[in-house]
Short mmCIF file of N, CA and C (backbone and C1' of nucleotides) in Angstrom, two decimals:
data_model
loop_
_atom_site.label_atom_id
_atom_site.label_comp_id
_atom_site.label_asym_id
_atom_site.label_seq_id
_atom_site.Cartn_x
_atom_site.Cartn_y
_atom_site.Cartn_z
N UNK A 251 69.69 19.97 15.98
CA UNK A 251 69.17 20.57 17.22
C UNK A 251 68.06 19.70 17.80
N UNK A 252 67.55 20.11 18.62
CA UNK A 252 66.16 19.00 19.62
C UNK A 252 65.37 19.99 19.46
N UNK A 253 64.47 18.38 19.01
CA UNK A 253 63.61 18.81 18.69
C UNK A 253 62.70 19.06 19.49
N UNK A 254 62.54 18.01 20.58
CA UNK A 254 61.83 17.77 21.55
C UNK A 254 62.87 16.90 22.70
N UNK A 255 62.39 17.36 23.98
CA UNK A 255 62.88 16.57 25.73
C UNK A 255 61.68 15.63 25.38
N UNK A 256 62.10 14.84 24.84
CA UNK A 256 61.17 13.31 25.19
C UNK A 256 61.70 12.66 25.94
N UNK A 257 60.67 11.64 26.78
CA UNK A 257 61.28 11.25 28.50
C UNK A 257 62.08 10.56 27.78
N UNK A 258 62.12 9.79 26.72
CA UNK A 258 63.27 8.66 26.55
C UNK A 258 64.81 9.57 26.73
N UNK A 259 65.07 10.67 26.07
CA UNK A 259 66.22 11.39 25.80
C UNK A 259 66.42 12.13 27.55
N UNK A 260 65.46 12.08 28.19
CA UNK A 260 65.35 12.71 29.28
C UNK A 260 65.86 11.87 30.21
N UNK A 261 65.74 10.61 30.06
CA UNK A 261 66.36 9.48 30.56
C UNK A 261 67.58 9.09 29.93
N UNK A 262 67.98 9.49 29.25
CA UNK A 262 69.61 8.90 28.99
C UNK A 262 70.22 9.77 29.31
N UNK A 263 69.49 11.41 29.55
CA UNK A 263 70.33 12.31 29.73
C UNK A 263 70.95 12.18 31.28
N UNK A 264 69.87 12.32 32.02
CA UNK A 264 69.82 11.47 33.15
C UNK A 264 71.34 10.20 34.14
N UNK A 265 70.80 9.32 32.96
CA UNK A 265 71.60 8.57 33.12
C UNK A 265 73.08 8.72 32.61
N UNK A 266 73.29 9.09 31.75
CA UNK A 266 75.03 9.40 31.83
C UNK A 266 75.60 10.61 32.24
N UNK A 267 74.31 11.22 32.92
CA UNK A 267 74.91 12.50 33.73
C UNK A 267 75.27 11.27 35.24
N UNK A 268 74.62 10.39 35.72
CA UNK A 268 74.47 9.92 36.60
C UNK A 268 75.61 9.03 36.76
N UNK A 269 76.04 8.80 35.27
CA UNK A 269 77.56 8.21 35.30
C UNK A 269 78.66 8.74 34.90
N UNK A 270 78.38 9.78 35.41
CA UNK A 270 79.52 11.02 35.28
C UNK A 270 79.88 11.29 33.84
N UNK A 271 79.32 11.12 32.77
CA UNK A 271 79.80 11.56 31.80
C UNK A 271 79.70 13.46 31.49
N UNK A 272 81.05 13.80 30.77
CA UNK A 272 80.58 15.14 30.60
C UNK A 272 79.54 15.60 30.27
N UNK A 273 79.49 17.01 30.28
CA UNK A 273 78.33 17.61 29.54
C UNK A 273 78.93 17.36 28.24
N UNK A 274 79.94 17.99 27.22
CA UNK A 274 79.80 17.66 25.91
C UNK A 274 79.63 16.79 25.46
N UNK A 275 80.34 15.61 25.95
CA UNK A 275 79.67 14.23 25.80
C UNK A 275 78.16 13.77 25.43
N UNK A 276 78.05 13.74 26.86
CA UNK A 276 76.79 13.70 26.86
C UNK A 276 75.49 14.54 25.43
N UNK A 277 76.01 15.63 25.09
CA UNK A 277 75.48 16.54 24.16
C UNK A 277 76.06 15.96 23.03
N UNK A 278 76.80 14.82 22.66
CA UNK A 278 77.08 14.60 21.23
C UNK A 278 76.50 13.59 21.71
N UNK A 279 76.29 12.62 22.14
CA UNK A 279 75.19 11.67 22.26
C UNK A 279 74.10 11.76 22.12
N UNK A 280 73.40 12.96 22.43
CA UNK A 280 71.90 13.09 21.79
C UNK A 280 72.15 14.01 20.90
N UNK A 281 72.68 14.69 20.20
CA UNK A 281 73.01 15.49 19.27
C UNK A 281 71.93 17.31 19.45
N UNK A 282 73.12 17.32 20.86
CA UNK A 282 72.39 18.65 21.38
C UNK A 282 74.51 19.64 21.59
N UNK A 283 73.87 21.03 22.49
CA UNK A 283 75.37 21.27 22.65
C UNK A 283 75.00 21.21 24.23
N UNK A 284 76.30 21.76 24.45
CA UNK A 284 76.69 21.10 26.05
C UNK A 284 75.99 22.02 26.63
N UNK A 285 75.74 23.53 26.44
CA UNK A 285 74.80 24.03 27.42
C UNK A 285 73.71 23.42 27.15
N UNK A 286 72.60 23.35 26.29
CA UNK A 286 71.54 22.58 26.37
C UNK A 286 71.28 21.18 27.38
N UNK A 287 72.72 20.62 27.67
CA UNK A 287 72.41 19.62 27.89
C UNK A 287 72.62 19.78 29.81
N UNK A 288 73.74 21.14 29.91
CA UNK A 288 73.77 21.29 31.50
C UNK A 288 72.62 22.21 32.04
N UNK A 289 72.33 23.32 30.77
CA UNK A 289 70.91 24.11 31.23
C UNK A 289 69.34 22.88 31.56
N UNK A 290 69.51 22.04 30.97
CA UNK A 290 68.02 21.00 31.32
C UNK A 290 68.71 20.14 32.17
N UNK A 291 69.79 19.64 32.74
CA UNK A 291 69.90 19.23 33.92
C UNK A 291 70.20 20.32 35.31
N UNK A 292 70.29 21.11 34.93
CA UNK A 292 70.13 22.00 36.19
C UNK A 292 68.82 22.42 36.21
N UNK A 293 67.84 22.64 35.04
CA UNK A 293 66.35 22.32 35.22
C UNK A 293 65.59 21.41 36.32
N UNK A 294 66.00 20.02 35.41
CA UNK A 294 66.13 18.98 35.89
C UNK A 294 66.20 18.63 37.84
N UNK A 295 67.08 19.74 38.00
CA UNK A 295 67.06 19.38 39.46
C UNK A 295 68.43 18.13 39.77
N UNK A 296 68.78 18.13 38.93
CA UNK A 296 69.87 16.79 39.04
C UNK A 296 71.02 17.07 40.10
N UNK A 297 71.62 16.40 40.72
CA UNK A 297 72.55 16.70 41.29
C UNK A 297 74.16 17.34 40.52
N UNK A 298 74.62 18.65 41.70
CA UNK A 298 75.28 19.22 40.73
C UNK A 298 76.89 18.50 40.64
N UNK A 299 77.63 18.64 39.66
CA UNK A 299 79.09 19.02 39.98
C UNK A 299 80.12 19.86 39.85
N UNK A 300 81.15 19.24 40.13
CA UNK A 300 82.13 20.30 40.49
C UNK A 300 81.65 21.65 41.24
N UNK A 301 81.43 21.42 42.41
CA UNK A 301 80.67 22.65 43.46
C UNK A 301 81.46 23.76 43.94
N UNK A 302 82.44 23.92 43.52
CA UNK A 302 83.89 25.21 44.25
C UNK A 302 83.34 25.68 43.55
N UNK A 303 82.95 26.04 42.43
CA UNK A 303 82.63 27.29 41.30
C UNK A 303 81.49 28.04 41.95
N UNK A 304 81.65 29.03 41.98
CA UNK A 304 81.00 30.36 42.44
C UNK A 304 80.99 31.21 41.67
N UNK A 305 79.91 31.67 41.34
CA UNK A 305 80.17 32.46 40.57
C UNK A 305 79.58 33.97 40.85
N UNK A 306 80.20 35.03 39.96
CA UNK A 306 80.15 36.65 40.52
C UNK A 306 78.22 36.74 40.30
N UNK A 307 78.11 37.88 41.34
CA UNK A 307 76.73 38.22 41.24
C UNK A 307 76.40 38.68 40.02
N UNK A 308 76.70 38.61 39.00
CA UNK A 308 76.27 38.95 37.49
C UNK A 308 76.19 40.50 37.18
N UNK A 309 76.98 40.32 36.11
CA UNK A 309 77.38 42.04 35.83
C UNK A 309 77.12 41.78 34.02
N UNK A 310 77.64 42.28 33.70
CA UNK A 310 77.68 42.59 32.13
C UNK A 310 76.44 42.78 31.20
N UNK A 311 75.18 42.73 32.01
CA UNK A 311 74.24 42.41 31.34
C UNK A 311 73.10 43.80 31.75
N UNK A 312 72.79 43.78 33.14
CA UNK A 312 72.30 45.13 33.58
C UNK A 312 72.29 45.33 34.91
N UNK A 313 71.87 45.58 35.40
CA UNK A 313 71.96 46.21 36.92
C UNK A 313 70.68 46.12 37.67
N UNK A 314 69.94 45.18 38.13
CA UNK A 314 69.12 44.65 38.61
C UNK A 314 69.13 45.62 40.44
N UNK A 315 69.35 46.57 40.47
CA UNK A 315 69.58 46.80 42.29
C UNK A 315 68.51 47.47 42.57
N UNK A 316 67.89 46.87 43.75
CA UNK A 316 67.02 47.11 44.18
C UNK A 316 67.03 48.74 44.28
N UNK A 317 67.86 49.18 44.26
CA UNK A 317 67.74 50.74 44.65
C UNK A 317 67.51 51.05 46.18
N UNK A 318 68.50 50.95 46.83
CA UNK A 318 67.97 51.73 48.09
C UNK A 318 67.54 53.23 48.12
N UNK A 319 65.94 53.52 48.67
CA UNK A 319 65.44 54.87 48.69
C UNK A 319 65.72 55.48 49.92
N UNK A 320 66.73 56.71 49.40
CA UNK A 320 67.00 57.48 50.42
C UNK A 320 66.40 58.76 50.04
N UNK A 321 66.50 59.71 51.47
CA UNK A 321 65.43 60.57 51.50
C UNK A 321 65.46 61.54 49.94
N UNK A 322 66.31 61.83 49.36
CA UNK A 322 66.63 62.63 48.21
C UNK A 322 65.75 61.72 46.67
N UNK A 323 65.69 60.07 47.13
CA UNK A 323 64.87 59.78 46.43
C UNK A 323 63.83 59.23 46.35
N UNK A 324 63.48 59.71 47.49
CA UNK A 324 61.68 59.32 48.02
C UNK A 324 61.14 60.62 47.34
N UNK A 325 59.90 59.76 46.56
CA UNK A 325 58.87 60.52 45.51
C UNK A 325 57.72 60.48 46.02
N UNK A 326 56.45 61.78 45.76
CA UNK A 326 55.07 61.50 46.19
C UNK A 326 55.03 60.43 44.81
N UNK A 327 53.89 59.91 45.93
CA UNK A 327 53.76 58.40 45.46
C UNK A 327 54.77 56.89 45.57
N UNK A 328 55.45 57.62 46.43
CA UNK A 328 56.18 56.36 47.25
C UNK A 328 56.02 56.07 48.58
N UNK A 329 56.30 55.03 48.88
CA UNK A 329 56.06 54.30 50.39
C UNK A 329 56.75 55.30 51.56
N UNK A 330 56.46 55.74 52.07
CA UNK A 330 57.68 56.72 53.13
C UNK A 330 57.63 55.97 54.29
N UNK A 331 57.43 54.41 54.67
CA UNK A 331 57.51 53.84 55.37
C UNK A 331 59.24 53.65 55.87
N UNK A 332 59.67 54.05 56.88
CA UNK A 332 60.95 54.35 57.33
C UNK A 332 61.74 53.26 57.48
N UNK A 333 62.86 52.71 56.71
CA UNK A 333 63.76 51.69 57.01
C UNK A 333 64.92 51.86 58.33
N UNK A 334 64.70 51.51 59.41
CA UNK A 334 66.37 51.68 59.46
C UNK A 334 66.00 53.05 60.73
N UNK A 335 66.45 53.41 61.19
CA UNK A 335 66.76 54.42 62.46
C UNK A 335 67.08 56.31 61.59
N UNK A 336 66.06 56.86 61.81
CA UNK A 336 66.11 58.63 61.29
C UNK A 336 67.43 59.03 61.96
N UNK A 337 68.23 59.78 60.91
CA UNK A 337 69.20 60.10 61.00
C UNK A 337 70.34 59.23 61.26
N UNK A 338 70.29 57.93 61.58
CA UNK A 338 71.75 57.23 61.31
C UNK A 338 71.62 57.00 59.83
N UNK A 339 72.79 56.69 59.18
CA UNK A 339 73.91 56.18 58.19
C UNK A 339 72.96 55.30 57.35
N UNK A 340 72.26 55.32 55.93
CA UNK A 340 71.81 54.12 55.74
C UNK A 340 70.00 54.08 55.46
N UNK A 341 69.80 55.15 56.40
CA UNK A 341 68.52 55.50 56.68
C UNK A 341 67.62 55.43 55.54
N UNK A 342 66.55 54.97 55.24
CA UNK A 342 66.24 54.98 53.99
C UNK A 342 64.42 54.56 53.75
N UNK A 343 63.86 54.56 53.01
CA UNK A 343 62.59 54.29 52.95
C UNK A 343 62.03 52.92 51.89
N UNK A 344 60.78 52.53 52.31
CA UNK A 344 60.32 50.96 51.43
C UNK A 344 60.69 51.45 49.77
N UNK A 345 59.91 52.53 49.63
CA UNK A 345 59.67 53.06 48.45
C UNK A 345 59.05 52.39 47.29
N UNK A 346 57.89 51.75 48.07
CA UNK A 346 57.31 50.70 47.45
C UNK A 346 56.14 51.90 46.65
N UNK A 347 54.99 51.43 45.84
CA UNK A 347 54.16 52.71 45.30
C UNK A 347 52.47 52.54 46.83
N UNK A 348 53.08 53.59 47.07
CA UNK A 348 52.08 54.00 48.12
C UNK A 348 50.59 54.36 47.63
N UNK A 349 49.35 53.85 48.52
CA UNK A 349 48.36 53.60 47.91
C UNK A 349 47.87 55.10 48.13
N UNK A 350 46.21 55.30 46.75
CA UNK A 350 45.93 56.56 46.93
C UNK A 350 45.73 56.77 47.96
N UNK A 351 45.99 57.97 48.57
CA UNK A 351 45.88 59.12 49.59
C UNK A 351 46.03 58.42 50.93
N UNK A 352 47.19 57.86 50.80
CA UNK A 352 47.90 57.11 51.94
C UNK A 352 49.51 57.31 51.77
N UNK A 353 50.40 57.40 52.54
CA UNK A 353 51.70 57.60 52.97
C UNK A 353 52.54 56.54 52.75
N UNK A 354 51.77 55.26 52.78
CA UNK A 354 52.82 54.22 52.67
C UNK A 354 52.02 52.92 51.95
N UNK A 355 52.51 51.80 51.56
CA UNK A 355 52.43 50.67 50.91
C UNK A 355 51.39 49.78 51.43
N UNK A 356 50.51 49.02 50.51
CA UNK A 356 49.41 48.65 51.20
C UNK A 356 49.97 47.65 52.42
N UNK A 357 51.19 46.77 52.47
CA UNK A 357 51.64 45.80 53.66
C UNK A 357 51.92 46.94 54.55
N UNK A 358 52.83 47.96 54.64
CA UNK A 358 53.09 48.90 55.11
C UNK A 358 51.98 49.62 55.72
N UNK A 359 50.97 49.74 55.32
CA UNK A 359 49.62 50.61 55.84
C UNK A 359 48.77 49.81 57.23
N UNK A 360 48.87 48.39 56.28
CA UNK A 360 48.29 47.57 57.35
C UNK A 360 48.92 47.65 58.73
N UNK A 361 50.65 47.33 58.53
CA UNK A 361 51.40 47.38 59.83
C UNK A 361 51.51 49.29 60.90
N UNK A 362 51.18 49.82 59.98
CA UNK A 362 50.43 51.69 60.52
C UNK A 362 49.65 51.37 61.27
N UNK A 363 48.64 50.74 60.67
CA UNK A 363 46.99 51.35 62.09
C UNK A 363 47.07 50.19 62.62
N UNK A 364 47.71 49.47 62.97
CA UNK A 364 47.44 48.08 63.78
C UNK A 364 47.77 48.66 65.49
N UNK A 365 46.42 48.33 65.68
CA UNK A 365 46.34 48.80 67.15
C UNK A 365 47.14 47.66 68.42
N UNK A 366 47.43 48.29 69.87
CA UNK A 366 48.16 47.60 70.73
C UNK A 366 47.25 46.58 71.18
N UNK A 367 46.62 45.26 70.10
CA UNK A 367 46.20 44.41 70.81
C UNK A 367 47.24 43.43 71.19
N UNK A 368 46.75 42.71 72.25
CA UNK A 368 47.64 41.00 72.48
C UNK A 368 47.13 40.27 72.01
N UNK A 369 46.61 39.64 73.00
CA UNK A 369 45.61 37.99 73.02
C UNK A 369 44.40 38.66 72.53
N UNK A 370 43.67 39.60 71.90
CA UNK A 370 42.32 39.97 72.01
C UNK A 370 41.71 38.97 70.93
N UNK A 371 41.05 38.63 71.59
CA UNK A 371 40.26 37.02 71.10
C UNK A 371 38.93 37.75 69.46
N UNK A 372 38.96 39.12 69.66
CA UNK A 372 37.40 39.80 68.90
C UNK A 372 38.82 39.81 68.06
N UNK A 373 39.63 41.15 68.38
CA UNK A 373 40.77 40.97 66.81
C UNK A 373 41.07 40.12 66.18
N UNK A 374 41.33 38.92 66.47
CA UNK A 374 41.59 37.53 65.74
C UNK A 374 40.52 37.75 65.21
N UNK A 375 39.54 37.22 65.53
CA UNK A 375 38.37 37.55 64.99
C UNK A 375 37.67 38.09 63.80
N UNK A 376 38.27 38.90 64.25
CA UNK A 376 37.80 40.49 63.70
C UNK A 376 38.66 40.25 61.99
N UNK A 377 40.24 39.97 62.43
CA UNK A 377 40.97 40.02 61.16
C UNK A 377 40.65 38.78 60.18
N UNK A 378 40.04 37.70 60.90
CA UNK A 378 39.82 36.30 60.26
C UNK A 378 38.90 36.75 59.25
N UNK A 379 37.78 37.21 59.85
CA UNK A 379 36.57 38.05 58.85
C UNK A 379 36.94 38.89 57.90
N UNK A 380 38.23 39.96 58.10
CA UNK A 380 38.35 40.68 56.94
C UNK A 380 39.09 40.10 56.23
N UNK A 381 39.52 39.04 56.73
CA UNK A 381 40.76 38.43 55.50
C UNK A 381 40.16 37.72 54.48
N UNK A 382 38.69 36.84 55.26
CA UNK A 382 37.81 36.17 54.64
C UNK A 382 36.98 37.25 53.45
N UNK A 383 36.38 38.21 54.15
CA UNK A 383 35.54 39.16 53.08
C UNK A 383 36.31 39.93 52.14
N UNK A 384 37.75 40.28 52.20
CA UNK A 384 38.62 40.27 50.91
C UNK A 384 39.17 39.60 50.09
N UNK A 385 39.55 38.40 50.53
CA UNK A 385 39.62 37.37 49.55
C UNK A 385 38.06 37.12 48.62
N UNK A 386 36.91 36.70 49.88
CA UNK A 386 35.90 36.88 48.53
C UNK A 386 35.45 37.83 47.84
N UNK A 387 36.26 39.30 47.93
CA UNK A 387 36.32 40.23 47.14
C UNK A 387 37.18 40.35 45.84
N UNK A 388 37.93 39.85 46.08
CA UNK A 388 38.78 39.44 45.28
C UNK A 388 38.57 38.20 44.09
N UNK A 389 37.85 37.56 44.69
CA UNK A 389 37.65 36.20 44.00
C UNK A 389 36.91 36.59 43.03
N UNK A 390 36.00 37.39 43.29
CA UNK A 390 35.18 38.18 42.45
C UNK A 390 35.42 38.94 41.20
P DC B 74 95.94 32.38 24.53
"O5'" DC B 74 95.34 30.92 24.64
"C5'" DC B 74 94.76 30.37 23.51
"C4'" DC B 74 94.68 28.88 23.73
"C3'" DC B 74 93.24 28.42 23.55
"O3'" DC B 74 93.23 27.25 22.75
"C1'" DC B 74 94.06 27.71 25.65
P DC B 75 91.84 26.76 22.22
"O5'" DC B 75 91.50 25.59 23.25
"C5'" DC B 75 92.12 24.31 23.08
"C4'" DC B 75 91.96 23.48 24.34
"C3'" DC B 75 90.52 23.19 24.72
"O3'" DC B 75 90.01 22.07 24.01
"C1'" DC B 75 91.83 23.74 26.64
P DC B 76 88.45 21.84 23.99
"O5'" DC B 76 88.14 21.46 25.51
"C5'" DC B 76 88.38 20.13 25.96
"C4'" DC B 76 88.31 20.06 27.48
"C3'" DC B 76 86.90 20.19 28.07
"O3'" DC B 76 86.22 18.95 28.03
"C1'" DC B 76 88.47 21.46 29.32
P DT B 77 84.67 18.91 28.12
"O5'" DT B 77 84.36 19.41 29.62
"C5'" DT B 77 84.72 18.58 30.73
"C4'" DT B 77 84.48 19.33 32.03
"C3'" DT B 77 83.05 19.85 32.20
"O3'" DT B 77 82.22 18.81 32.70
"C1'" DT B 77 84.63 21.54 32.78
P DG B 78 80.70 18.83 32.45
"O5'" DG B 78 80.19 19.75 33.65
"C5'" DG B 78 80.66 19.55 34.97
"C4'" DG B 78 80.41 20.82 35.80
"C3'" DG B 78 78.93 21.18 35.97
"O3'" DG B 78 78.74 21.77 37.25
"C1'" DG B 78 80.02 22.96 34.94
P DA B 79 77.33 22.34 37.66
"O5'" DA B 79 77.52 23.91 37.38
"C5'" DA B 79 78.40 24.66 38.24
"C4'" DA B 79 77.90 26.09 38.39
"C3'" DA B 79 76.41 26.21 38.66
"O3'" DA B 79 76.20 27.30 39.54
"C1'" DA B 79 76.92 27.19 36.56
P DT B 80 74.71 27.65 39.99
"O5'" DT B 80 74.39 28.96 39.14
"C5'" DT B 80 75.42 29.92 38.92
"C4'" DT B 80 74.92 31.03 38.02
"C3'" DT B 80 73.42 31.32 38.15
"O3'" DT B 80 73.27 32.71 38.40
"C1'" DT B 80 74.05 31.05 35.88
P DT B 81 71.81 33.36 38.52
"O5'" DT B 81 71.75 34.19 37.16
"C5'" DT B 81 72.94 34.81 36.71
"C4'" DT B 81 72.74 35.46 35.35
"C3'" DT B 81 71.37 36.16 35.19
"O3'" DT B 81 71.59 37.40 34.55
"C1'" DT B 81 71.69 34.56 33.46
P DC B 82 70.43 38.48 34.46
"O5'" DC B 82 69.86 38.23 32.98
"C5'" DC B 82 70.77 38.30 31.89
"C4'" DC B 82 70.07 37.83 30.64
"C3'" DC B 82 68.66 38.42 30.46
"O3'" DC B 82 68.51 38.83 29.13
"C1'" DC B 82 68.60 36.07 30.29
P DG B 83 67.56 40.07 28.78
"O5'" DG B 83 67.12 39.71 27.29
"C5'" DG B 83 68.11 39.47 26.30
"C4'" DG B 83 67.62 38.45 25.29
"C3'" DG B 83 66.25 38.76 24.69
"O3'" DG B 83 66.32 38.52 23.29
"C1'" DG B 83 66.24 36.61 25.68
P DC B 84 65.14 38.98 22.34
"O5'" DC B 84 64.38 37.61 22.10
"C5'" DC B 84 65.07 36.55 21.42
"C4'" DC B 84 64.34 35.24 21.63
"C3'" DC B 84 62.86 35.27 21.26
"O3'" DC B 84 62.70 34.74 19.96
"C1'" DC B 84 63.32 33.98 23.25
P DG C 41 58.99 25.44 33.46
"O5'" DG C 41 59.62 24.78 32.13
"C5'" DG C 41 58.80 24.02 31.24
"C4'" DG C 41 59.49 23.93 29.89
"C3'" DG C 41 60.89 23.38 29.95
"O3'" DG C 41 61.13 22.63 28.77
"C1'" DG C 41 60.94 25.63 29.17
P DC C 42 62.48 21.84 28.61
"O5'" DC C 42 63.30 22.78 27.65
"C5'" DC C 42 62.80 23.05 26.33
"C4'" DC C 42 63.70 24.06 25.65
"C3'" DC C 42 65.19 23.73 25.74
"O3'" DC C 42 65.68 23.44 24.45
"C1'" DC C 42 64.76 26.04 26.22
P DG C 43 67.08 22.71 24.26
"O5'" DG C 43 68.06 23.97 24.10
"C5'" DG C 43 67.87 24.87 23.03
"C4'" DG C 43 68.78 26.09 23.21
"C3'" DG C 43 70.26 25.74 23.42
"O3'" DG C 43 71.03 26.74 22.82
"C1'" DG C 43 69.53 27.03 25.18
P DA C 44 72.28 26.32 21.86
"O5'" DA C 44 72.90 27.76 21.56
"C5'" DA C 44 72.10 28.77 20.95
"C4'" DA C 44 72.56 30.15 21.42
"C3'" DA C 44 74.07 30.35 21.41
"O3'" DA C 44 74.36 31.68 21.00
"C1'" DA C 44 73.24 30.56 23.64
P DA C 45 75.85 32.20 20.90
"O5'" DA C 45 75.97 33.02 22.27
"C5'" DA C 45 75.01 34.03 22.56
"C4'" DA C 45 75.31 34.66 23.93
"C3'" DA C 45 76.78 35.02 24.13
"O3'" DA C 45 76.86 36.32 24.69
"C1'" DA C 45 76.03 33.61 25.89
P DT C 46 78.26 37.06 24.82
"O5'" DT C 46 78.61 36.76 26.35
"C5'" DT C 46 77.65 37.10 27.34
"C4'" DT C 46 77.99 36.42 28.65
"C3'" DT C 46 79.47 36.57 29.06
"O3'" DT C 46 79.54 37.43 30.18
"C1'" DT C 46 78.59 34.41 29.52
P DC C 47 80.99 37.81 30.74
"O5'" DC C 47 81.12 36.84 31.98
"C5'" DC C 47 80.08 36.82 32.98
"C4'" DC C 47 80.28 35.61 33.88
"C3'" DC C 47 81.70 35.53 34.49
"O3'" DC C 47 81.63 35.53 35.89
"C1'" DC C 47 81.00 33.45 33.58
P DA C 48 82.96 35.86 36.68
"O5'" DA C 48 83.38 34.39 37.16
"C5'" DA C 48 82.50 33.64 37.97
"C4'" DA C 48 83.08 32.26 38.18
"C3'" DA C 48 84.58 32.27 38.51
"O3'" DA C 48 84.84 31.39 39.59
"C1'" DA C 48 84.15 30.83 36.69
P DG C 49 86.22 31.44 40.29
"O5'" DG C 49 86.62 29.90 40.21
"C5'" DG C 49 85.73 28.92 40.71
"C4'" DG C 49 86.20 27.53 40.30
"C3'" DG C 49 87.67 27.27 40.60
"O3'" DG C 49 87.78 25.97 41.16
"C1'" DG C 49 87.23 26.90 38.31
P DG C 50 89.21 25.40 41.59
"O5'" DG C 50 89.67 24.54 40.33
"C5'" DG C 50 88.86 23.47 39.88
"C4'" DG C 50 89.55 22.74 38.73
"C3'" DG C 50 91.04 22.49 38.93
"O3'" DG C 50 91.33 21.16 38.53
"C1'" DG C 50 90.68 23.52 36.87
#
DNA sequence: CCCTGATTCGC
DNA sequence: GCGAATCAGG
């Protein structure tokens, strides 16, 4: 097995990927197996091949879905920030965790009270300063 | 079935 | 970051 990606092995891997040699190949040459050797060139960043392969959005393992929140599963303490048009098809909420004693998600809250400015030169302003005095709140 | 590479996911 | 398991095309 490897022991170590030392640049030397990192460079041959490299290179007879670069001259098209297989992956197993290539993996009995440094005495690795062939995923090892296509998982660190797709690390790697290397250019790929054989590109038709597509592969399925991944099943067998668990179920990663975002969950769309519809009204039956919007919880206190979720975002009730409204996706989508009330009452059409689909309709649904962020359902992100809504901050204390607020209705919706802190990005969500911000886009709530944001008043009808345009060009107002003090709001720029105004937001430059709070963005500044929370970050150095934060930094803190 | 064999080969190939691609992607995910536990470590 | 690593690589076995799994997936997908040929």
């Amino acid at each position: 097995m490897s022991v170590d990606w030392t640049p030397e092995r990192i460079e041959i891997l490299t290179q007879l990927w670069s001259e098209g040699i297989a992956t197993s190949e290539i993996g009995r040459r440094l005495d690795v197996t062939k995923n090892a050797v296509v998982g660190k060139v797709h690390r790697l960043g290397l250019p790929k091949r054989q590109s038709p392969i597509q592969r399925k959005p991944a099943k067998k393992k668990k179920a990663p879905e975002p969950e769309v929140i519809t009204m039956d599963k919007l919880r206190p303490g979720m975002c009730a920030w409204p996706i989508g048009d009330p009452g059409m098809p689909g309709f649904h909420f962020c359902g992100g965790k809504s901050t204390e004693g607020k209705p919706y998600c802190e990005p969500h809250c911000e886009q709530a009270y944001v008043r009808n400015v345009k060009e107002d030169k003090n709001a720029k302003k105004a937001a430059a300063a709070a963005a500044a005095a929370k970050a150095k709140a934060k930094a803190k």
